[in-house]
Coordinates of C-alpha atoms in Angstrom, one line a residue:
Chain A
M1 CA -13.5 4.8 -14.2
L2 CA -15.5 8.0 -13.7
D3 CA -14.4 10.8 -11.5
L4 CA -17.5 11.2 -9.4
V5 CA -16.2 14.2 -7.5
G6 CA -15.4 16.1 -10.7
I7 CA -18.8 15.1 -12.3
G8 CA -20.6 16.3 -9.1
E9 CA -18.9 19.7 -9.3
N10 CA -19.8 19.8 -13.0
I11 CA -23.5 19.1 -12.3
K12 CA -23.5 21.7 -9.5
R13 CA -21.9 24.3 -11.8
L14 CA -24.4 23.6 -14.6
R15 CA -27.4 23.6 -12.2
I16 CA -26.4 27.0 -10.9
Q17 CA -25.7 28.4 -14.4
N18 CA -29.2 27.2 -15.4
N19 CA -30.8 28.8 -12.3
Y20 CA -32.1 25.6 -10.8
S21 CA -32.2 24.8 -7.1
Q22 CA -31.4 21.3 -5.9
E23 CA -35.1 20.9 -5.1
K24 CA -36.2 22.1 -8.6
L25 CA -33.7 19.8 -10.4
A26 CA -34.8 16.9 -8.2
E27 CA -38.5 17.6 -9.1
I28 CA -37.7 17.6 -12.9
L29 CA -35.8 14.3 -12.6
Y30 CA -38.3 12.6 -10.2
V31 CA -35.6 12.0 -7.7
S32 CA -35.1 13.2 -4.1
R33 CA -33.2 16.4 -3.3
Q34 CA -30.8 14.1 -1.4
A35 CA -30.0 12.2 -4.6
V36 CA -29.0 15.5 -6.3
S37 CA -27.0 16.4 -3.2
Y38 CA -25.2 13.0 -3.3
W39 CA -24.4 13.5 -7.0
E40 CA -23.0 17.0 -6.4
G41 CA -21.0 15.7 -3.5
G42 CA -19.5 12.9 -5.6
K43 CA -21.0 10.3 -3.3
S44 CA -23.0 8.6 -6.0
A45 CA -23.5 8.6 -9.8
P46 CA -26.8 9.5 -11.5
T47 CA -28.5 6.6 -13.2
I48 CA -28.0 6.3 -16.9
D49 CA -31.5 7.7 -17.6
N50 CA -30.8 10.7 -15.4
V51 CA -27.4 11.3 -17.1
V52 CA -29.3 11.4 -20.4
T53 CA -32.0 13.8 -19.0
L54 CA -29.3 16.0 -17.4
S55 CA -27.4 16.2 -20.7
K56 CA -30.6 17.3 -22.6
L57 CA -31.6 19.7 -19.8
F58 CA -28.2 21.4 -19.7
N59 CA -27.8 21.1 -23.5
I60 CA -24.4 19.4 -23.1
S61 CA -23.1 16.2 -24.5
V62 CA -23.0 13.1 -22.2
D63 CA -19.2 13.0 -22.7
K64 CA -18.8 16.6 -21.5
L65 CA -21.2 16.0 -18.5
L66 CA -19.2 12.9 -17.4
L67 CA -15.9 14.7 -18.1
I68 CA -14.8 12.1 -20.6
D69 CA -14.4 14.6 -23.5
E70 CA -10.9 14.9 -24.8
E71 CA -10.5 18.5 -23.9
S72 CA -11.1 18.0 -20.1
N73 CA -8.4 15.3 -20.2
L74 CA -5.7 17.3 -21.8
P75 CA -2.6 17.6 -19.5
E76 CA -3.3 21.3 -18.7
N77 CA -7.0 20.6 -17.8
L78 CA -6.8 17.2 -16.1
L79 CA -6.1 18.5 -12.6
K80 CA -8.5 21.4 -13.1
N81 CA -11.4 19.3 -14.2
H82 CA -10.9 16.2 -12.0
S83 CA -10.2 15.4 -8.4
R84 CA -6.6 14.8 -7.5
E85 CA -7.4 11.3 -6.2
Y86 CA -8.8 10.5 -9.7
V87 CA -5.7 11.8 -11.5
L88 CA -3.5 9.8 -9.2
M89 CA -5.6 6.7 -9.8
L90 CA -5.3 7.2 -13.5
I91 CA -1.5 7.3 -13.2
L92 CA -1.4 4.3 -10.8
S93 CA -3.6 2.2 -13.2
N94 CA -1.4 3.1 -16.2
E95 CA -4.4 4.8 -17.9
L96 CA -2.9 8.2 -18.5
K97 CA -3.4 9.1 -22.1
F98 CA -0.3 11.3 -22.4
D99 CA 3.3 11.1 -21.1
L100 CA 3.7 11.3 -17.3
T101 CA 6.3 14.1 -17.6
K102 CA 3.4 16.5 -18.7
I103 CA 1.7 16.3 -15.4
F104 CA 4.4 15.2 -12.9
I105 CA 5.4 18.8 -12.2
Y106 CA 1.8 19.7 -11.1
L107 CA 1.8 16.9 -8.4
D108 CA 2.4 17.7 -4.8
D109 CA 5.3 16.1 -2.8
Y110 CA 3.2 13.3 -1.5
E111 CA 1.7 12.5 -4.9
R112 CA 5.2 12.6 -6.6
M113 CA 6.6 10.2 -4.0
T114 CA 3.6 7.8 -4.5
V115 CA 4.2 7.8 -8.2
L116 CA 7.9 7.2 -7.8
K117 CA 7.4 4.4 -5.3
N118 CA 5.0 2.7 -7.7
I119 CA 7.3 3.1 -10.7
K120 CA 10.1 1.6 -8.5
N121 CA 8.0 -1.4 -7.5
K122 CA 6.8 -1.7 -11.2
R123 CA 3.1 -1.2 -10.6
I124 CA 3.4 1.8 -12.9
K125 CA 5.0 0.8 -16.1
Y126 CA 7.2 3.7 -16.9
D127 CA 10.9 4.4 -17.6
I128 CA 12.0 6.4 -14.6
N129 CA 14.9 7.9 -16.6
K130 CA 12.3 10.0 -18.5
L131 CA 11.5 11.8 -15.2
R132 CA 15.0 12.3 -13.9
Y133 CA 15.4 15.9 -15.0
L134 CA 12.2 16.8 -13.1
L135 CA 13.3 15.1 -9.8
K136 CA 14.4 16.8 -6.6
T137 CA 17.6 15.6 -4.9
E138 CA 15.7 13.5 -2.2
E139 CA 13.6 11.9 -5.0
I140 CA 16.7 10.9 -6.9
I141 CA 18.2 9.4 -3.7
F142 CA 14.8 7.6 -3.1
I143 CA 14.7 6.0 -6.6
K144 CA 18.4 5.0 -6.4
K145 CA 18.0 3.4 -3.0
E146 CA 17.8 -0.4 -3.1
K147 CA 14.7 -2.1 -1.7
Chain B
M1 CA 1.4 -20.5 22.1
D2 CA -0.3 -17.6 20.2
L3 CA -0.7 -18.8 16.7
F4 CA -1.6 -15.4 15.5
K5 CA 1.9 -14.0 16.4
L6 CA 3.6 -16.8 14.6
L7 CA 2.0 -16.1 11.2
P8 CA 4.8 -14.0 9.8
F9 CA 7.3 -16.8 10.5
L10 CA 5.4 -19.7 9.0
E11 CA 6.5 -21.3 5.7
E12 CA 4.3 -21.2 2.6
E13 CA 3.1 -24.8 3.0
E14 CA 2.3 -24.3 6.7
L15 CA 0.3 -21.2 5.9
E16 CA -1.6 -23.0 3.1
E17 CA -2.3 -26.0 5.5
L18 CA -3.6 -23.5 8.1
A19 CA -5.8 -21.8 5.5
N20 CA -7.3 -25.2 4.5
K21 CA -8.0 -26.0 8.2
I22 CA -9.8 -22.7 8.6
I23 CA -11.9 -23.1 5.4
N24 CA -12.9 -26.6 6.4
S25 CA -13.8 -25.7 10.0
E26 CA -17.4 -25.0 11.0
T27 CA -16.4 -21.8 12.8
N28 CA -14.3 -20.4 10.0
E29 CA -11.3 -20.1 12.3
F30 CA -8.5 -22.2 13.8
K31 CA -7.1 -21.4 17.2
G32 CA -8.4 -17.9 17.0
V33 CA -6.9 -17.3 13.5
K34 CA -9.4 -16.3 10.8
L35 CA -8.7 -16.5 7.1
V36 CA -8.5 -12.7 6.8
N37 CA -5.5 -12.7 9.2
L38 CA -3.7 -15.1 6.9
L39 CA -4.3 -13.4 3.5
P40 CA -1.4 -10.9 3.7
F41 CA 1.0 -13.8 4.0
L42 CA -0.4 -16.2 1.4
D43 CA 0.7 -16.6 -2.2
E44 CA -1.6 -14.7 -4.7
E45 CA -2.2 -17.9 -6.8
F46 CA -3.3 -19.8 -3.7
I47 CA -5.6 -16.9 -2.6
G48 CA -7.1 -17.1 -6.1
Q49 CA -7.9 -20.8 -5.6
L50 CA -9.4 -20.1 -2.2
A51 CA -11.6 -17.4 -3.6
K52 CA -12.8 -19.5 -6.5
F53 CA -13.5 -22.4 -4.0
S54 CA -15.6 -20.0 -1.8
V55 CA -17.6 -18.8 -4.9
Q56 CA -18.3 -22.5 -5.8
K57 CA -19.5 -23.2 -2.2
G58 CA -21.6 -20.0 -2.3
K59 CA -19.5 -18.6 0.6
S60 CA -18.5 -14.9 0.9
Y61 CA -15.5 -13.8 -1.2
H62 CA -15.5 -10.2 -0.1
E63 CA -12.4 -10.5 2.1
F64 CA -10.2 -11.9 -0.6
L65 CA -10.7 -9.0 -3.1
P66 CA -7.8 -6.7 -2.1
F67 CA -5.4 -9.7 -2.3
L68 CA -6.5 -11.2 -5.7
D69 CA -4.8 -10.9 -9.0
D70 CA -6.9 -8.9 -11.6
D71 CA -7.4 -12.1 -13.7
D72 CA -8.9 -14.0 -10.8
V73 CA -11.2 -11.0 -10.0
D74 CA -12.3 -10.9 -13.7
D75 CA -13.0 -14.7 -13.7
I76 CA -15.1 -14.4 -10.6
L77 CA -16.8 -11.3 -11.8
L78 CA -17.8 -12.7 -15.2
K79 CA -19.0 -16.0 -13.7
A80 CA -21.0 -14.2 -11.0
A81 CA -22.5 -11.8 -13.6
V82 CA -24.2 -14.7 -15.3
E83 CA -25.1 -16.7 -12.2
H84 CA -26.0 -14.4 -9.4
P85 CA -25.5 -10.7 -10.1
I86 CA -28.3 -9.7 -7.8
K87 CA -26.3 -10.2 -4.7
N88 CA -24.8 -7.0 -3.3
E89 CA -21.4 -8.8 -3.0
F90 CA -21.2 -9.0 -6.8
Y91 CA -20.9 -5.2 -7.0
S92 CA -18.0 -5.1 -4.5
L93 CA -15.9 -6.8 -7.2
L94 CA -16.1 -3.8 -9.5
P95 CA -13.3 -1.7 -8.1
F96 CA -10.9 -4.6 -8.2
A97 CA -11.7 -5.8 -11.8
S98 CA -9.5 -4.9 -14.8
S99 CA -10.9 -2.6 -17.5
D100 CA -10.9 -5.6 -19.9
G101 CA -13.0 -7.6 -17.4
L102 CA -15.4 -4.7 -17.0
S103 CA -15.6 -4.4 -20.8
K104 CA -16.5 -8.1 -21.1
L105 CA -19.1 -7.6 -18.3
L106 CA -20.7 -4.7 -20.3
D107 CA -20.9 -7.0 -23.4
L108 CA -22.7 -9.7 -21.4
I109 CA -25.2 -7.1 -20.2
L110 CA -25.7 -5.7 -23.7
K111 CA -26.3 -9.2 -25.0
K112 CA -28.7 -9.7 -22.1
E113 CA -26.7 -12.6 -20.9
S114 CA -26.4 -11.0 -17.5
E115 CA -29.0 -9.2 -15.3
A116 CA -26.4 -7.1 -13.5
D117 CA -27.5 -3.5 -12.9
V118 CA -25.8 -1.4 -15.5
N119 CA -26.5 1.8 -13.4
R120 CA -24.2 0.5 -10.7
I121 CA -21.5 -0.7 -13.2
Y122 CA -21.1 2.2 -15.6
P123 CA -19.0 4.5 -13.3
F124 CA -16.3 1.8 -13.2
L125 CA -16.1 1.3 -17.0
D126 CA -13.3 2.9 -19.0
E127 CA -14.1 6.0 -21.0
D128 CA -14.4 4.2 -24.3
D129 CA -16.9 1.7 -22.9
I130 CA -18.9 4.5 -21.2
S131 CA -19.2 6.4 -24.5
K132 CA -20.2 3.2 -26.3
L133 CA -22.9 2.4 -23.7
F134 CA -24.4 5.9 -24.0
K135 CA -24.3 5.8 -27.8
I136 CA -26.3 2.6 -27.7
I137 CA -28.8 3.9 -25.2
M138 CA -29.3 7.2 -27.0
S139 CA -29.6 5.7 -30.5

């Protein structure tokens, strides 16, 4: 699943770098200014034709524009390039492409507890013992507690 | 007696009987209880059967989605993709489908066996399928 918020920020950054206003970009793509604003706000995704045009206009690959290039998905870049909700969704849907320990320490308390709860109820398929050395006392008590 | 308040205490068979009564009623409710009130208490497999029955009857299946198993969502998605992908309700299935199901949907679209709007679908595909789609489009 695409991270629309991250892609929106990417489009905005590229538009500003290329000195386009939202109106000008909308004019080039034959869409309304509101459409561009919706993309940048992560409220909707550009159509496939518009993704192709944007990638040519900004001279960037479609994968990079849509944040599906390998570099933006490295552990150290994942939270920088994507919204936190998207990263949490990746973890919850077992789609993380590297070991959870590499990103767990960057999660906030709420996110860590959400992950632990979902490992405990087996929605996330992961050996909790691999995380043990990263856990705080209350988190260890939480995972040890019976349902 | 307020049937609504009794729901958490009903046995599985009683809940299923009640669900059948609601589905077969003209008003889509029984003594003030609607199907949506029952869903949190019903067995996932039974909800799957109810959803598929609703699809067959051309009724709305929107309310079942958060309670359905991935496989059931995929079944409904792929069937609806071929039969009636124009309805807006079809697109509400996308966040609940598995990546395998969405991948099969993309194949149906690429083979022109479904008229579903790929512009509304691609944000939900997994990264490999998105790359594949754009490679085909740009080739």
